[in-house]
Coordinates of C-alpha atoms and ligand atoms in Angstrom, one line a residue:
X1 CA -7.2 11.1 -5.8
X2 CA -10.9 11.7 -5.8
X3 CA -12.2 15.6 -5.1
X4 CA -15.4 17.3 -4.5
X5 CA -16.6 20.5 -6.4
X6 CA -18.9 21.8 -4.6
X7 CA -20.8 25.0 -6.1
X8 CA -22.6 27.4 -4.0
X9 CA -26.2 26.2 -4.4
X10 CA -30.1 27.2 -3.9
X11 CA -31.8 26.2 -0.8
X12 CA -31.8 22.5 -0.4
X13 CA -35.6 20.9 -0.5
X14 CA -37.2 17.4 -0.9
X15 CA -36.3 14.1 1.0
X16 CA -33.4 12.2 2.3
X17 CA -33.1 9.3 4.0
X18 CA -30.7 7.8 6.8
X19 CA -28.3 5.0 6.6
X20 CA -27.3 2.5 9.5
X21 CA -25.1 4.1 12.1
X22 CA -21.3 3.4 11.5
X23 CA -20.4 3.6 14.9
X24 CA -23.5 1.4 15.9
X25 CA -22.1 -1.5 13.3
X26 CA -19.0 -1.5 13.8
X27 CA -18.9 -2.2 17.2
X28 CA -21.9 -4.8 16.5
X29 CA -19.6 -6.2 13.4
X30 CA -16.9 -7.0 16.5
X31 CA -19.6 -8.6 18.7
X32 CA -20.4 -11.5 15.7
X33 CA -17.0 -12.7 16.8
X34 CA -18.0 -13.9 20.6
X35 CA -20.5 -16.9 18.9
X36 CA -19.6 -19.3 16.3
X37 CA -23.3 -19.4 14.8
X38 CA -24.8 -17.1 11.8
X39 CA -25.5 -13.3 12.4
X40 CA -27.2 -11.4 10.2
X41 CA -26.4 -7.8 10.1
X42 CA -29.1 -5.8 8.4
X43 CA -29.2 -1.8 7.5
X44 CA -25.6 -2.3 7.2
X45 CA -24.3 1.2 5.5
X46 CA -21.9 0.5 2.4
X47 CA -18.7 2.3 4.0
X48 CA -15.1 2.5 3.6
X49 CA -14.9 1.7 7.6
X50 CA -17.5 -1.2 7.4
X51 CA -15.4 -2.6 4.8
X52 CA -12.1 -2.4 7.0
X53 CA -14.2 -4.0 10.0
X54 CA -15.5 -6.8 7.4
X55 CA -11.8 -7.6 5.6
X56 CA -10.4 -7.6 9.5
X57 CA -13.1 -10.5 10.9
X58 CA -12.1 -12.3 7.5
X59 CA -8.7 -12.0 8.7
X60 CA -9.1 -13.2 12.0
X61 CA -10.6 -16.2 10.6
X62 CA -14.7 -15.4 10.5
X63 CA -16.5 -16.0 7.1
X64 CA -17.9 -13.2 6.0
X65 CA -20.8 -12.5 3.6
X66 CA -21.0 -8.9 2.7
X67 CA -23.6 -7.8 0.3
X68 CA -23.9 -4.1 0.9
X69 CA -26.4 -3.1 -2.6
X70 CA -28.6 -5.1 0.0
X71 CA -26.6 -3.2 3.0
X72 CA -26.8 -6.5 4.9
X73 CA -23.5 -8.6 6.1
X74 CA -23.4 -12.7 7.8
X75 CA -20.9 -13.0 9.6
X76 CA -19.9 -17.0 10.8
X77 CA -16.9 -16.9 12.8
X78 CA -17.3 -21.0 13.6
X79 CA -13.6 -22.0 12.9
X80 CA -10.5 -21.2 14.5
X81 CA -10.3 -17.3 15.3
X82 CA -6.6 -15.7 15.0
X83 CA -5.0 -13.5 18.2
X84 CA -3.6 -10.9 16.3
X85 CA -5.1 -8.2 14.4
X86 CA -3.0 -7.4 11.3
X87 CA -1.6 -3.9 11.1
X88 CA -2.2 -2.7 7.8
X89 CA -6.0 -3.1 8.6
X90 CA -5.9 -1.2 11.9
X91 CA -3.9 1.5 10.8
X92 CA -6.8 2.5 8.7
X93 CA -9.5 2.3 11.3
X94 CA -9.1 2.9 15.1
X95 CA -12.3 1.3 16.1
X96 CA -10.6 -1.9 15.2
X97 CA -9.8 -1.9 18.6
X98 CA -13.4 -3.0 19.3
X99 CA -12.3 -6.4 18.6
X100 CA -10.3 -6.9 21.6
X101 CA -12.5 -8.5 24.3
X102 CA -13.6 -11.0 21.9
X103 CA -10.2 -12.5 20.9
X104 CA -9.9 -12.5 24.7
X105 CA -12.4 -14.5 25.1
X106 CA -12.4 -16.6 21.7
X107 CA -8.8 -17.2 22.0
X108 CA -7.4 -16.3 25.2
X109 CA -5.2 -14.1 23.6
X110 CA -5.3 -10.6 21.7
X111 CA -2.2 -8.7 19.8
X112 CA -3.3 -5.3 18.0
X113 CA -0.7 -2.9 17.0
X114 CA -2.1 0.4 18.0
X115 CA -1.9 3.1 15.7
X116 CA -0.4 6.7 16.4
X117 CA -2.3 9.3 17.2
X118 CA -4.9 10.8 14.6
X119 CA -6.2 14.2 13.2
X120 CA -8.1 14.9 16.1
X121 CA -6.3 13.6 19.1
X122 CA -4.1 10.5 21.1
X123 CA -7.1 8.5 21.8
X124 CA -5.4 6.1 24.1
X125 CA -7.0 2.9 25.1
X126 CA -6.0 2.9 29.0
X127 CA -9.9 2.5 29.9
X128 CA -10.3 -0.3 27.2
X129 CA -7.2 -2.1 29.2
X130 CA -8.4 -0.8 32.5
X131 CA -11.8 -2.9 32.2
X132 CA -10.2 -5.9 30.6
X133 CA -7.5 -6.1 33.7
X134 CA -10.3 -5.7 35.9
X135 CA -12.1 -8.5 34.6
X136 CA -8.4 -10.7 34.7
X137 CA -6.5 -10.2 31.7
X138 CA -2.8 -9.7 31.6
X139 CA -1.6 -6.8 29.5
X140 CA 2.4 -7.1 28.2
X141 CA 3.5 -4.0 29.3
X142 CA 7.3 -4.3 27.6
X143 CA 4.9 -4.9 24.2
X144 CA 2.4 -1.8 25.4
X145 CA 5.3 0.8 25.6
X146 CA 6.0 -0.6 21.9
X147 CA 2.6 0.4 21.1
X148 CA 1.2 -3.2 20.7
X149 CA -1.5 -4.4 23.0
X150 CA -0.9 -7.9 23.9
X151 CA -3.4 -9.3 25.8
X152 CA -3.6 -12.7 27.4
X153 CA -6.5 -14.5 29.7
X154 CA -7.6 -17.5 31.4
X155 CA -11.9 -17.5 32.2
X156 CA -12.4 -13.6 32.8
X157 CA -14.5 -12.8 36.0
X158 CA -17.0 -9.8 36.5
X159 CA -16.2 -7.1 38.7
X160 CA -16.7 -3.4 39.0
X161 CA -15.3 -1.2 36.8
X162 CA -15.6 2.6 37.3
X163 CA -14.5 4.3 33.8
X164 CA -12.7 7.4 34.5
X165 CA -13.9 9.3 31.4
X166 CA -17.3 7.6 30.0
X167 CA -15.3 6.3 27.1
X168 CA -17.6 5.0 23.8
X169 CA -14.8 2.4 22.6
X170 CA -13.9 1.3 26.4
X171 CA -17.6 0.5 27.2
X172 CA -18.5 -1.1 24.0
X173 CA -15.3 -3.6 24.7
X174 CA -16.0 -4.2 28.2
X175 CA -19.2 -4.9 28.1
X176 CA -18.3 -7.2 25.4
X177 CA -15.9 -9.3 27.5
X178 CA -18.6 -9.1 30.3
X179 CA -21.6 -10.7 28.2
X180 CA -19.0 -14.0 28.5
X181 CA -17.1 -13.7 31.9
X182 CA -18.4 -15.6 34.8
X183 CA -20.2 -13.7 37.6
X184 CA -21.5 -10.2 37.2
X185 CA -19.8 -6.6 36.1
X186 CA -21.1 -3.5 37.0
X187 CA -19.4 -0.5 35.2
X188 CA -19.8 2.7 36.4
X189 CA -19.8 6.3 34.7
X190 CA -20.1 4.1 31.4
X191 CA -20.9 5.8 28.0
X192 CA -24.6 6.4 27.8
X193 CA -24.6 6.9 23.7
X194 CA -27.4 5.3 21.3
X195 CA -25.1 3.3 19.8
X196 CA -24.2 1.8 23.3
X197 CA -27.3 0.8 24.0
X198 CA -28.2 -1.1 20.4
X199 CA -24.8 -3.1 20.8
X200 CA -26.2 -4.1 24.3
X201 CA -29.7 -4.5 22.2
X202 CA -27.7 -7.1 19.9
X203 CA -25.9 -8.9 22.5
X204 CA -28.9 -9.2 24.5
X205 CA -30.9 -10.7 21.9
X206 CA -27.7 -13.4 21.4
X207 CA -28.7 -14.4 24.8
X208 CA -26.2 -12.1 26.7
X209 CA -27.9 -10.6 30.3
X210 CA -27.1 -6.3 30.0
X211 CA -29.0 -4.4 31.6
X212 CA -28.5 -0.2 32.3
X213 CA -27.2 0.7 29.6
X214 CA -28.2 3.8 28.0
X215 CA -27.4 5.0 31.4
X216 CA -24.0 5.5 33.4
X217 CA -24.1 2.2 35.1
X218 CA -24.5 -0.8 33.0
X219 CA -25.1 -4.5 35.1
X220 CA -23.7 -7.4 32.7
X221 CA -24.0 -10.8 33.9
X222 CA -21.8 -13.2 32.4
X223 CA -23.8 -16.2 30.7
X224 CA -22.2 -19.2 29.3
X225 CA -22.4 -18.9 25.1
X226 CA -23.9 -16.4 23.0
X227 CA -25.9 -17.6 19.7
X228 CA -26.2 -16.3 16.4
X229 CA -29.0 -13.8 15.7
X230 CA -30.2 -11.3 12.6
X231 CA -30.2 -7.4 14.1
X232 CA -31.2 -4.2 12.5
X233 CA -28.5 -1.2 12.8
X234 CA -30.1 1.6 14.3
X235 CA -30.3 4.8 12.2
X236 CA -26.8 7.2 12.2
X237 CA -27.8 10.5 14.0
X238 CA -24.4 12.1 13.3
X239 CA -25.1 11.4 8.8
X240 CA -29.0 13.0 9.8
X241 CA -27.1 16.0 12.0
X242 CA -25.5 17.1 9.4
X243 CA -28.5 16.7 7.1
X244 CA -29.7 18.7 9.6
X245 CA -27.5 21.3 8.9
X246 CA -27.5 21.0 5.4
X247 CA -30.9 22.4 5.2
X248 CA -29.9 25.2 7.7
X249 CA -27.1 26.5 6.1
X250 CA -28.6 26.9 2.8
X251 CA -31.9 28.0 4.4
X252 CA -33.7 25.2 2.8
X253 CA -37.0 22.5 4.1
X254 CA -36.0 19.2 3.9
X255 CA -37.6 16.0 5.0
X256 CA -35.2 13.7 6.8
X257 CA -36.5 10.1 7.1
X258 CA -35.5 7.2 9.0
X259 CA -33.9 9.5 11.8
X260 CA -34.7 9.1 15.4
X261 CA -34.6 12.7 16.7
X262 CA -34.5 11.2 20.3
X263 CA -31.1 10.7 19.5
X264 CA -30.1 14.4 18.7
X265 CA -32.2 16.1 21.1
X266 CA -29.3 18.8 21.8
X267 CA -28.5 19.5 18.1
X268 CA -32.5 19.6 17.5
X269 CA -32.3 22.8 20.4
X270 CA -29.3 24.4 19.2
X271 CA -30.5 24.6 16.0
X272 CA -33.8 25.5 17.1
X273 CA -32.0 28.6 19.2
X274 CA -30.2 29.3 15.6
X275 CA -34.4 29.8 14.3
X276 CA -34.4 26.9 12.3
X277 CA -37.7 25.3 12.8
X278 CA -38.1 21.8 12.8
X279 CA -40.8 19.3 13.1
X280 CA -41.1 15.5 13.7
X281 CA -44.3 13.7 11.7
X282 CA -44.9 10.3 10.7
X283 CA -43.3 10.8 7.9
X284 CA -40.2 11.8 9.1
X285 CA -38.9 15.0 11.1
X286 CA -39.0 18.0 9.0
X287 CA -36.2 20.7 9.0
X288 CA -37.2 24.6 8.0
X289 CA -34.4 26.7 7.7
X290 CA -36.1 28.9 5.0
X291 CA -38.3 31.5 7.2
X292 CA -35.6 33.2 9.2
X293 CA -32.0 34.2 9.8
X294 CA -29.2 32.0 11.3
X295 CA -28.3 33.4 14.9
X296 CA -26.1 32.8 16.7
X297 CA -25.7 30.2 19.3
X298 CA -22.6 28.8 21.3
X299 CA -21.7 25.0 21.5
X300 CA -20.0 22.9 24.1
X301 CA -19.4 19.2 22.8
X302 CA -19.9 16.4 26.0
X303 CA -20.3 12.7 26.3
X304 CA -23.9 11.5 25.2
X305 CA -26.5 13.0 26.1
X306 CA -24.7 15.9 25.4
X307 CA -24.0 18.0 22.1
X308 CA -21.7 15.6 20.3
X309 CA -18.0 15.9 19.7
X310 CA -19.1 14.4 15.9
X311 CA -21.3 17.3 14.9
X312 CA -18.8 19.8 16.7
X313 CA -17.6 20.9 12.8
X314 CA -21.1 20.6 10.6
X315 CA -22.4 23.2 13.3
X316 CA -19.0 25.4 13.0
X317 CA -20.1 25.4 9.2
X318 CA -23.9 27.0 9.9
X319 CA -22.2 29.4 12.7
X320 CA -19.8 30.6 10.2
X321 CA -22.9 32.7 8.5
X322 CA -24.8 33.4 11.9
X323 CA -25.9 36.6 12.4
X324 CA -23.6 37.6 15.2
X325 CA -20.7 36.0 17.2
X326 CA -20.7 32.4 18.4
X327 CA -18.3 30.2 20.8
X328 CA -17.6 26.8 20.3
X329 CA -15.9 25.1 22.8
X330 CA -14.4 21.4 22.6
X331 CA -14.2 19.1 25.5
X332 CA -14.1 15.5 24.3
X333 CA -11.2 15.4 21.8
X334 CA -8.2 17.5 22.2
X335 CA -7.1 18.8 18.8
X336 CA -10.5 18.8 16.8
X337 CA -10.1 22.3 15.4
X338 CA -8.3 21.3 11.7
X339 CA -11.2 22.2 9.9
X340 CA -10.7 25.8 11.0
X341 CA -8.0 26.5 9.2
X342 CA -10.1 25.3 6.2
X343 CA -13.3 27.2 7.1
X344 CA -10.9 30.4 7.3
X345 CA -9.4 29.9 3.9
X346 CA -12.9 30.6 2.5
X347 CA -13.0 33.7 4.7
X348 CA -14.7 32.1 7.6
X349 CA -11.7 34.4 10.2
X350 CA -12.4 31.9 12.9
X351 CA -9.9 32.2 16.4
X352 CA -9.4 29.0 18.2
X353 CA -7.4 29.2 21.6
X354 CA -7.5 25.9 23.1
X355 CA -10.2 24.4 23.5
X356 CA -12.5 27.4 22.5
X357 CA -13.0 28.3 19.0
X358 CA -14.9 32.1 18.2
X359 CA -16.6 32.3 15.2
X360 CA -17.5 36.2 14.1
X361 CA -20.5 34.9 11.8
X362 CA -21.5 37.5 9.1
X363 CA -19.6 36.4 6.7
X364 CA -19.6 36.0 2.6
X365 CA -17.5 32.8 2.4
X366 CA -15.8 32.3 -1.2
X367 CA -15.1 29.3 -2.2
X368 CA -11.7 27.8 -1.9
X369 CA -9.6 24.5 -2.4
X370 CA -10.1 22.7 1.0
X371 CA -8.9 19.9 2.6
X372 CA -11.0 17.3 4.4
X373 CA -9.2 16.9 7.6
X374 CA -11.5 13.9 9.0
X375 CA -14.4 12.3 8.3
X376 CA -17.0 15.0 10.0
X377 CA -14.7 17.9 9.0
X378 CA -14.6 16.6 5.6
X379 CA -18.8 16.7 5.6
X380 CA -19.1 20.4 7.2
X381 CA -16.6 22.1 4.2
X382 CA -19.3 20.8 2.0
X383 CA -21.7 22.8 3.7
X384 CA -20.0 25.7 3.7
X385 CA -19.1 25.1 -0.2
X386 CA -22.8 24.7 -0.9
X387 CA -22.9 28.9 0.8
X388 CA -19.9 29.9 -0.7
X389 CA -19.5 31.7 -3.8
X390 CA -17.9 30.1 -6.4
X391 CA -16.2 26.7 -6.5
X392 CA -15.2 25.3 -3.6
X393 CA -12.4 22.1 -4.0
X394 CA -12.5 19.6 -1.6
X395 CA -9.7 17.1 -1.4
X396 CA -8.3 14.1 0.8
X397 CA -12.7 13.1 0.3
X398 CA -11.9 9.5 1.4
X399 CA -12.5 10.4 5.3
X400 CA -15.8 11.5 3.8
X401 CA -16.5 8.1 2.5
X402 CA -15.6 6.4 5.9
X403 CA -19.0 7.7 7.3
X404 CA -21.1 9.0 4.8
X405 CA -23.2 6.8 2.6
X406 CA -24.2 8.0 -0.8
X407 CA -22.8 11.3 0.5
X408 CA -23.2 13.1 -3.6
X409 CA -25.9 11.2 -4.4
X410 CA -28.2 12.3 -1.2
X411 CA -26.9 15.6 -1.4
X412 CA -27.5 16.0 -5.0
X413 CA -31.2 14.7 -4.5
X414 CA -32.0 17.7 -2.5
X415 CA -30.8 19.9 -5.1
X416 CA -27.3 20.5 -4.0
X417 CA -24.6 21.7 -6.8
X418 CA -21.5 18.7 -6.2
X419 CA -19.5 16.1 -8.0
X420 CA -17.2 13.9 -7.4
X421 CA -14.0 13.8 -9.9
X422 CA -11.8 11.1 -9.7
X423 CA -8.1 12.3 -10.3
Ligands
LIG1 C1 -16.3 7.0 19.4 C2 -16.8 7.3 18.0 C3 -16.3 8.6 17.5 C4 -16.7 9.7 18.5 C5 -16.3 9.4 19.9 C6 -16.8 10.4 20.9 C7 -16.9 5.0 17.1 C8 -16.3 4.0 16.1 N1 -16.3 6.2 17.1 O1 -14.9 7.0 19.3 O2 -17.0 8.9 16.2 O3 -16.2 10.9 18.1 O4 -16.8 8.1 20.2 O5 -18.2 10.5 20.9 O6 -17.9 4.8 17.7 N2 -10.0 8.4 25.9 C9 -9.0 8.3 26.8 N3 -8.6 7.0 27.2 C10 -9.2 5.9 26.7 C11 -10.2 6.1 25.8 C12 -10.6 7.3 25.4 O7 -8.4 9.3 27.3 O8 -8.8 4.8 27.1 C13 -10.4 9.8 25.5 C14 -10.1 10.0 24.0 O9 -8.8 10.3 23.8 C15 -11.0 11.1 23.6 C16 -12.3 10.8 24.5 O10 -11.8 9.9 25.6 O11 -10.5 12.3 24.0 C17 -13.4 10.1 23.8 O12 -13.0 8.9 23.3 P1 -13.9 7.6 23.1 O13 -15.3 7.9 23.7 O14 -13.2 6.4 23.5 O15 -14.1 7.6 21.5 P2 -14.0 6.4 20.5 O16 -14.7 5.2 21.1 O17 -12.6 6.3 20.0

């Protein structure tokens, strides 16, 4: 098994620049399914989940042309397109789930096998099935209490859909199944995230009619066939968050490029309220962490526009050396505290009841052997090892390479003491 060692390190300088946004292509990866022409898929990040994505439309019958030293994929999916998504793919990726509405719709049938809960909560899919009910499918529900979503439909029809929690997966899927049903669907209280809106960007351009979204009501009106198009991948604000951080925590100046600080305008103020400074240009935004001390600051993760659930751990790392006493509180997933348990095993003495996490700051973290308990937890005990003294071990690193492209090699760049060992 492959490990970080990651030494505590001098303040991180020079430049890095963003990959694609995973949870932009994966969702746009699912969409190449609802037309049988060519897409081209371009800033395409070379990750462990955009490989699952790519080896499940190959399995349902696409043709798939990934070439990711070029980070660009072509997906044709102009033969005939299987029902049922194999478990052994989505058992390692949840957001295989995002190709639901367009088995629906390509084959009138969908059968995925839903996984167990993960690390950081249920994560049911009642809104996904909500939406595509609404719109006229028939779920199984002798199969559902199994744990196996079988779908079936006839033409879906728009209607109005009001999301009970503004669910990222459950919006990307309906509005998926919308682009194709006939007559329009309005849903309400939909997720408003960046990555929302460049799927809709990507569908629209294949000739689908969206328009809202970005905001909590999204207007889709169903159009006949979609075509094949070439889209760029917007950048990842979560991979240029914890950049961000990166150059906090070790109270470094770093030049992030390719990052579209729109996209992180609450982490850009809670950071700022820590006294980092930080400093868009035409260059790139500009992150200062070197002229004062981190204070402290509390957090409360919400749907998009909000501070994100995803950056909830890198910012646990920085308040772990405030200068005071911080409060984290988690409202989006249930369980997303495992990395506290790491952070405390390098002296970090961090209380979680519920949903609230205290972090006393102040402290001299030593490095420790650490586990990587998901993909963003994995990312923030990095940080901390590149404060801590010593070595810090960090093991289970392959949720790290789900989501983070060139992880070492961009952190390294800017000065940071890691390696990767393989075991
Ligand atoms: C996406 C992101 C993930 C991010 C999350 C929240 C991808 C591939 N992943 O995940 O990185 O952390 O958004 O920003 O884009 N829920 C229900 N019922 C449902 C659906 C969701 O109760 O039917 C709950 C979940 O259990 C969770 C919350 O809603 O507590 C958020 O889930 P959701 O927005 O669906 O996240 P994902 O799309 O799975």
């Amino acid at each position: 098994m492959a490990k970080f060692l990651v030494q505590k390190s001098e303040p991180l300088h020079g430049e890095v620049s963003i990959s694609g946004s995973k949870n932009a292509v994966l969702p746009i990866l699912a969409a190449t399914l609802l037309t049988d022409e060519k897409c081209t898929i371009l800033d395409v990040p070379a990750l462990r989940d955009v490989d699952v994505m790519c080896d499940l439309l190959r399995s349902l019958g696409a043709d798939v042309d990934k070439k990711l030293e070029e980070n660009t994929v072509d997906v044709t999916a102009s033969g005939e397109i299987n029902s049922e998504a194999p478990f052994d793919l989505v058992k390692m990726m949840r957001a295989s789930i995002l190709v639901l509405g367009a088995l629906l719709l390509r084959t009138g049938r969908a059968v995925i096998h839903l996984p167990g809960g993960c690390a950081i909560g249920e994560r049911p899919v009642e809104l996904h099935l909500k939406g595509l009910k609404a719109l006229g499918a028939t779920i199984d529900q002798a199969q559902l209490a199994k744990g196996i979503v079988d779908a079936t439909a006839g033409k879906l029809k728009g209607n109005t859909i009001y999301l009970d929690f503004p669910s990222v997966g459950a919006t990307e899927v309906i509005i998926m199944a919308a682009s194709l049903a006939e007559g329009t669907t309005i849903l309400e209280n939909a997720a408003q995230e960046p990555e929302i809106v460049d799927l809709a960007s990507f569908l629209n351009k294949m000739g689908a009619r969206i328009k809202g979204a970005g905001t909590d009501t999204i207007k889709i009106e169903g159009v006949e066939k979609l075509h094949g198009v070439s889209h760029n991948v917007i950048p990842d604000r979560i991979e240029a968050g914890t950049f961000m951080v990166s150059a906090a925590i070790t109270h470094g100046r770093i030049l992030i490029k390719n990052m579209l600080p729109d996209h992180l305008k609450a982490v850009i103020a809670k950071l700022r309220e820590c006294g980092v400074e930080i400093e868009a240009t035409d260059e790139g935004v500009i992150v200062d962490g070197s002229k004062h001390k981190i204070i402290s600051t509390d957090i409360k993760t919400l749907p998009y526009p909000g501070f994100p659930t995803d950056m909830q751990s890198p910012f646990m790392a920085l308040l772990t050396v405030a200068d005071g006493p911080s409060a984290v509180i988690e409202t989006v997933f249930e369980n997303r505290f495992m990395h506290v348990a790491e952070f405390n095993r390098m002296g970090a003495n961090i209380k979680t009841e519920g949903k609230c996490a205290i972090i006393p700051g102040g402290k001299k973290l030593k490095g420790a052997q650490v586990v990587a308990t998901d993909l963003r937890a994995g990312a923030a005990v990095v940080l901390t090892g590149l404060v801590a003294e010593g070595t810090t071990e960090v093991s289970q690193i392959y949720h790290i390479d789900r989501g983070y492209e060139h992880f070492v090699d961009k952190l390294k760049a800017l000065g940071a003491n890691i390696m990767r060992i393989e075991e």
